[in-house]
């Protein structure tokens, strides 16, 4: 799915702002014309007169008339986006990138591994897969955050855990009062992970350090590089494979990714 005209901005109304954690908000956007996207594709979201930046929608690709974008406050633009109020007009361009290979999962298992705000792009994948659970063998979701206050979409965890053929587990890095769940970084949920390994694809999104150690843990567990898809986040400019700012070897992450099969990139420097 590619934008008819990637330069053409689509106006949208900010209809709701959800406070997820002290530093993360979800903006619910209503584009004037629906913006179909595949899970894992990204959009450029902007405030008129301020600027734009890449974000991966966290909502269901099955509902293109409503686009959620979950944003971690890290600098000037994300700070301004956090200050936006319902009713304001914003600008979307896209979608860009390839998106997750959802169709390759027919008859297989999916293992979804998220760290921190990395659960946002994966939520679109989770929704896409929930829409085709009749074709999937099983979906396991492993999610880690530093502490309870930083767990994303906490209101949905029980719902996901209760869906047949879905296994959801969350962990926090250190023990905290009131937390009875698993403690330890997300890789600790992968030791001896209960999935049909030869018949499973793994999707990982999170900070660079988490991507690195999760990949090593998955390889130790016996997964092959071609089973592992990493959401690669690099500074991007054109979003269309033209400016050369986002490459790993011959691949442009904006065009060939941002989710890349590990086997394709593993031998290039600075992957993580
Ligand atoms: C394909 C793609 C999808 C993304 N999806 C999301 C998402 O769903 N939610 C989300 O919160 N963020 C996402 N990001 C990151 C987001 O684009 C940056 O956080 C944003 O551009 C920061 O802008 P700023 O002006 O607030 O910060 P700046 O002042 O520009 O930067 C502040 C700090 O943020 C970090 N940063 C800046 N740009 C990036 C970047 N492109 N990638 C990673 N870190 C960056 C750097 O550490 C920098 O020092 C995505 C990035 C890409 C490339
Ligand atoms: S952002 Fe320009 S080539 Fe990828």
Coordinates of C-alpha atoms and ligand atoms in Angstrom, one line a residue:
X1 CA 0.0 0.0 0.0
X2 CA 1.7 3.2 -1.1
X3 CA 0.5 6.8 -0.9
X4 CA -1.1 8.0 -4.2
X5 CA 1.0 11.2 -3.8
X6 CA 3.5 11.0 -0.9
X7 CA 4.0 14.8 -0.9
X8 CA 0.3 15.6 -0.6
X9 CA -0.7 16.4 3.0
X10 CA -4.0 15.0 4.3
X11 CA -5.7 17.2 6.8
X12 CA -6.9 15.5 9.9
X13 CA -8.7 16.4 13.1
X14 CA -7.3 15.5 16.5
X15 CA -10.3 13.9 18.1
X16 CA -8.9 12.5 21.3
X17 CA -5.7 12.5 23.4
X18 CA -5.0 9.5 25.6
X19 CA -2.4 9.9 28.4
X20 CA -0.6 6.5 28.3
X21 CA 2.3 7.2 30.7
X22 CA 4.0 10.3 32.1
X23 CA 6.0 10.6 28.8
X24 CA 3.8 8.9 26.2
X25 CA 0.5 10.1 24.7
X26 CA -1.7 8.6 22.0
X27 CA -3.2 11.1 19.5
X28 CA -6.4 9.8 17.9
X29 CA -6.6 11.3 14.4
X30 CA -9.5 11.5 12.0
X31 CA -8.1 12.0 8.4
X32 CA -10.5 13.9 6.1
X33 CA -10.0 11.1 3.6
X34 CA -9.3 7.7 5.1
X35 CA -5.6 6.7 5.0
X36 CA -5.3 2.9 4.4
X37 CA -2.0 1.5 5.7
X38 CA -0.4 -1.9 6.4
X39 CA 0.7 -2.7 10.0
X40 CA 4.3 -1.4 10.3
X41 CA 4.1 1.2 7.6
X42 CA 4.8 4.7 8.9
X43 CA 3.3 8.2 8.3
X44 CA 4.7 11.7 8.6
X45 CA 2.7 13.6 11.2
X46 CA 3.0 17.3 11.4
X47 CA 1.7 20.5 12.9
X48 CA 1.1 23.2 10.3
X49 CA 3.9 25.8 10.6
X50 CA 5.9 23.7 13.1
X51 CA 7.2 20.6 11.4
X52 CA 6.7 16.9 10.9
X53 CA 8.3 13.6 11.9
X54 CA 7.8 9.9 11.2
X55 CA 5.5 7.8 13.4
X56 CA 4.1 4.3 13.0
X57 CA 0.3 4.2 13.5
X58 CA -0.6 2.1 16.6
X59 CA -4.2 1.6 15.6
X60 CA -5.9 -1.2 13.6
X61 CA -5.1 -1.1 9.8
X62 CA -8.7 -2.5 9.5
X63 CA -10.0 0.9 10.5
X64 CA -8.3 3.5 8.2
X65 CA -10.8 6.2 9.1
X66 CA -9.2 6.5 12.5
X67 CA -5.5 6.6 13.0
X68 CA -3.9 6.4 16.5
X69 CA -0.3 7.6 16.8
X70 CA 1.5 6.8 20.1
X71 CA 4.2 9.4 20.8
X72 CA 7.1 9.4 23.3
X73 CA 8.2 13.0 24.2
X74 CA 11.8 13.3 23.2
X75 CA 12.4 16.8 21.8
X76 CA 10.9 19.9 20.2
X77 CA 8.3 18.4 17.8
X78 CA 7.1 15.6 20.1
X79 CA 6.8 18.2 22.9
X80 CA 4.5 20.3 20.7
X81 CA 2.6 17.2 19.7
X82 CA 2.0 16.4 23.3
X83 CA 0.5 19.9 23.8
X84 CA -2.0 19.5 21.1
X85 CA -5.7 19.5 22.1
X86 CA -8.8 17.8 20.6
X87 CA -10.2 19.8 17.8
X88 CA -6.9 21.0 16.4
X89 CA -6.0 20.4 12.8
X90 CA -2.9 18.3 11.9
X91 CA -1.2 17.1 8.8
X92 CA -0.5 13.5 7.7
X93 CA 1.5 12.2 4.7
X94 CA 2.0 8.7 3.7
X95 CA 1.9 5.8 4.3
X96 CA 5.6 4.9 3.7
X97 CA 7.6 1.7 4.0
X98 CA 6.6 -1.9 3.4
X99 CA 4.9 -3.0 6.6
X100 CA 5.0 -6.4 8.3
X101 CA 4.6 -9.6 6.1
X102 CA 1.3 -10.5 7.8
X103 CA 0.3 -12.9 5.0
X104 CA 3.4 -15.0 5.6
X105 CA 2.0 -16.0 9.0
X106 CA -0.9 -18.1 7.7
X107 CA -0.6 -21.5 9.4
X108 CA 2.3 -20.3 11.6
X109 CA 2.8 -18.8 15.0
X110 CA 3.7 -15.1 15.7
X111 CA 6.0 -14.1 18.5
X112 CA 5.7 -10.3 19.2
X113 CA 8.3 -8.8 21.4
X114 CA 8.1 -5.2 22.5
X115 CA 10.1 -2.8 24.7
X116 CA 8.8 0.5 26.0
X117 CA 7.2 2.7 23.4
X118 CA 8.1 -0.1 20.9
X119 CA 4.7 -1.7 21.7
X120 CA 3.1 1.1 19.7
X121 CA 3.9 -0.1 16.1
X122 CA 3.4 -3.7 17.3
X123 CA -0.1 -2.8 18.4
X124 CA -1.1 -2.3 14.8
X125 CA 0.4 -5.7 14.0
X126 CA -1.4 -7.3 16.9
X127 CA -4.7 -5.8 15.6
X128 CA -4.0 -7.0 12.1
X129 CA -3.2 -10.5 13.4
X130 CA -6.3 -10.6 15.6
X131 CA -8.3 -10.0 12.5
X132 CA -6.9 -13.2 11.0
X133 CA -6.6 -15.5 14.0
X134 CA -8.5 -18.2 12.2
X135 CA -5.4 -18.6 9.9
X136 CA -2.8 -18.3 12.7
X137 CA -1.7 -21.1 15.0
X138 CA -1.1 -18.8 17.9
X139 CA 0.2 -15.4 18.9
X140 CA 2.5 -14.8 21.8
X141 CA 3.2 -11.3 23.0
X142 CA 6.0 -10.5 25.4
X143 CA 6.3 -6.9 26.6
X144 CA 8.7 -5.2 28.9
X145 CA 8.9 -1.7 30.4
X146 CA 11.1 -0.1 33.0
X147 CA 8.3 0.1 35.6
X148 CA 4.6 -0.1 36.0
X149 CA 4.0 3.6 35.3
X150 CA 5.7 3.1 31.9
X151 CA 3.7 0.1 30.7
X152 CA 1.9 1.1 27.5
X153 CA -1.8 0.2 26.9
X154 CA -2.1 -1.4 30.3
X155 CA -5.9 -1.3 30.0
X156 CA -5.7 -3.8 27.1
X157 CA -3.3 -6.4 28.7
X158 CA -6.1 -8.4 30.3
X159 CA -8.2 -8.3 27.2
X160 CA -5.4 -9.6 25.0
X161 CA -4.5 -12.3 27.6
X162 CA -8.1 -13.5 27.5
X163 CA -8.3 -14.0 23.8
X164 CA -8.1 -17.7 22.7
X165 CA -4.8 -18.6 21.0
X166 CA -3.2 -15.5 22.4
X167 CA -0.6 -15.6 25.1
X168 CA 0.3 -12.2 26.6
X169 CA 3.0 -11.5 29.2
X170 CA 4.3 -8.3 30.6
X171 CA 7.4 -7.7 32.7
X172 CA 9.0 -4.7 34.5
X173 CA 12.7 -4.3 35.0
X174 CA 12.8 -4.2 38.8
X175 CA 10.4 -5.3 41.6
X176 CA 7.8 -2.7 42.6
X177 CA 5.1 -2.6 45.2
X178 CA 1.8 -3.7 43.8
X179 CA 3.3 -5.7 40.9
X180 CA 2.7 -9.4 41.0
X181 CA 3.8 -10.1 37.4
X182 CA 7.2 -11.1 36.0
X183 CA 10.3 -9.1 36.9
X184 CA 13.3 -8.7 34.6
X185 CA 14.1 -7.2 31.2
X186 CA 12.0 -8.5 28.3
X187 CA 14.6 -11.0 27.2
X188 CA 14.0 -13.0 30.4
X189 CA 10.6 -13.9 29.0
X190 CA 12.3 -15.5 26.0
X191 CA 14.3 -18.1 27.8
X192 CA 12.8 -21.4 26.8
X193 CA 9.9 -19.6 25.2
X194 CA 7.0 -21.9 24.6
X195 CA 6.4 -21.6 20.8
X196 CA 6.7 -23.9 17.9
X197 CA 10.1 -22.5 16.9
X198 CA 10.6 -23.8 13.4
X199 CA 7.1 -22.6 12.6
X200 CA 7.2 -19.2 14.1
X201 CA 8.0 -15.6 12.9
X202 CA 9.3 -13.1 15.5
X203 CA 8.6 -9.3 15.4
X204 CA 10.7 -7.1 17.6
X205 CA 10.4 -3.4 18.3
X206 CA 12.0 -1.3 21.0
X207 CA 15.1 0.8 21.8
X208 CA 18.4 -0.2 20.0
X209 CA 19.9 -1.9 23.0
X210 CA 16.7 -4.0 23.4
X211 CA 16.7 -5.0 19.7
X212 CA 20.3 -6.1 20.1
X213 CA 19.9 -8.3 23.2
X214 CA 16.6 -9.7 22.0
X215 CA 18.1 -10.7 18.7
X216 CA 21.0 -12.5 20.5
X217 CA 18.6 -14.2 22.9
X218 CA 16.4 -15.4 20.0
X219 CA 19.4 -16.8 18.1
X220 CA 20.5 -18.6 21.3
X221 CA 17.0 -20.0 21.6
X222 CA 17.5 -21.5 18.1
X223 CA 15.5 -19.1 15.9
X224 CA 17.1 -18.4 12.5
X225 CA 18.0 -14.9 11.3
X226 CA 15.3 -15.2 8.5
X227 CA 12.6 -15.7 11.2
X228 CA 13.4 -12.5 13.0
X229 CA 12.0 -9.1 11.9
X230 CA 13.4 -6.0 13.6
X231 CA 11.8 -2.5 13.5
X232 CA 14.7 -0.4 12.6
X233 CA 14.5 3.2 13.6
X234 CA 16.8 5.7 12.0
X235 CA 16.6 9.4 11.4
X236 CA 14.6 9.8 8.2
X237 CA 14.2 12.6 5.8
X238 CA 12.5 11.9 2.4
X239 CA 10.9 8.6 3.5
X240 CA 11.0 7.4 -0.1
X241 CA 14.5 6.0 -0.7
X242 CA 15.8 9.2 -2.4
X243 CA 18.0 11.1 0.2
X244 CA 20.1 8.1 1.4
X245 CA 19.9 9.1 5.1
X246 CA 18.5 5.8 6.4
X247 CA 20.4 3.0 4.7
X248 CA 21.9 -0.2 6.1
X249 CA 24.1 -1.6 3.3
X250 CA 22.0 -1.5 0.1
X251 CA 18.7 -1.2 2.0
X252 CA 16.8 2.0 2.6
X253 CA 14.9 1.5 5.8
X254 CA 12.2 4.0 4.8
X255 CA 11.4 2.0 1.6
X256 CA 12.6 -1.6 2.3
X257 CA 11.6 -1.5 6.0
X258 CA 11.4 0.0 8.6
X259 CA 10.9 -3.7 9.7
X260 CA 13.8 -5.7 8.3
X261 CA 14.4 -9.4 8.2
X262 CA 17.6 -9.8 10.3
X263 CA 19.2 -12.2 7.8
X264 CA 19.3 -9.4 5.3
X265 CA 21.1 -6.8 7.5
X266 CA 23.1 -8.9 10.0
X267 CA 26.4 -8.6 8.3
X268 CA 26.4 -4.8 7.9
X269 CA 28.1 -2.5 10.5
X270 CA 26.0 -0.4 12.9
X271 CA 22.8 -2.5 12.6
X272 CA 22.0 -1.9 16.3
Ligands
LIG1 C1 9.9 4.9 10.8 C2 9.8 5.6 12.2 C3 8.7 5.3 13.0 C4 8.7 5.9 14.3 N1 7.6 5.7 15.1 C5 7.5 6.3 16.3 C6 6.3 6.0 17.1 O1 5.4 5.3 16.7 N2 6.3 6.7 18.3 C7 7.3 7.5 18.7 O2 7.2 8.0 19.8 N3 8.4 7.7 18.0 C8 8.5 7.2 16.7 N4 9.6 7.4 16.0 C9 10.6 8.4 16.4 C10 10.2 9.8 16.2 O3 10.2 10.1 14.8 C11 11.2 10.8 16.9 O4 11.0 10.6 18.3 C12 10.9 12.2 16.6 O5 11.3 12.5 15.3 C13 11.6 13.2 17.5 O6 11.4 14.5 17.1 P1 11.6 15.7 18.1 O7 11.7 17.0 17.4 O8 10.6 15.7 19.3 O9 13.0 15.4 18.8 P2 14.5 15.9 18.4 O10 14.7 17.2 19.1 O11 14.6 15.9 16.9 O12 15.3 14.7 19.0 C14 15.4 14.5 20.4 C15 16.0 13.1 20.6 O13 15.0 12.1 20.1 C16 15.7 11.1 19.4 N5 15.3 11.0 18.0 C17 15.1 12.0 17.2 N6 14.6 11.6 16.0 C18 14.6 10.2 16.1 C19 14.2 9.2 15.2 N7 13.9 9.4 14.0 N8 14.3 8.0 15.7 C20 14.7 7.7 16.9 N9 15.0 8.6 17.8 C21 15.0 9.9 17.4 C22 17.2 11.4 19.5 O14 17.7 10.7 20.6 C23 17.2 12.8 19.8 O15 18.4 13.3 20.5 C24 9.7 6.8 14.7 C25 10.8 7.1 13.9 C26 10.9 6.4 12.6 C27 12.1 6.7 11.8
LIG2 S1 14.7 8.7 4.4 FE1 15.5 9.3 2.5 S2 16.3 7.5 1.7 FE2 15.3 6.8 3.5

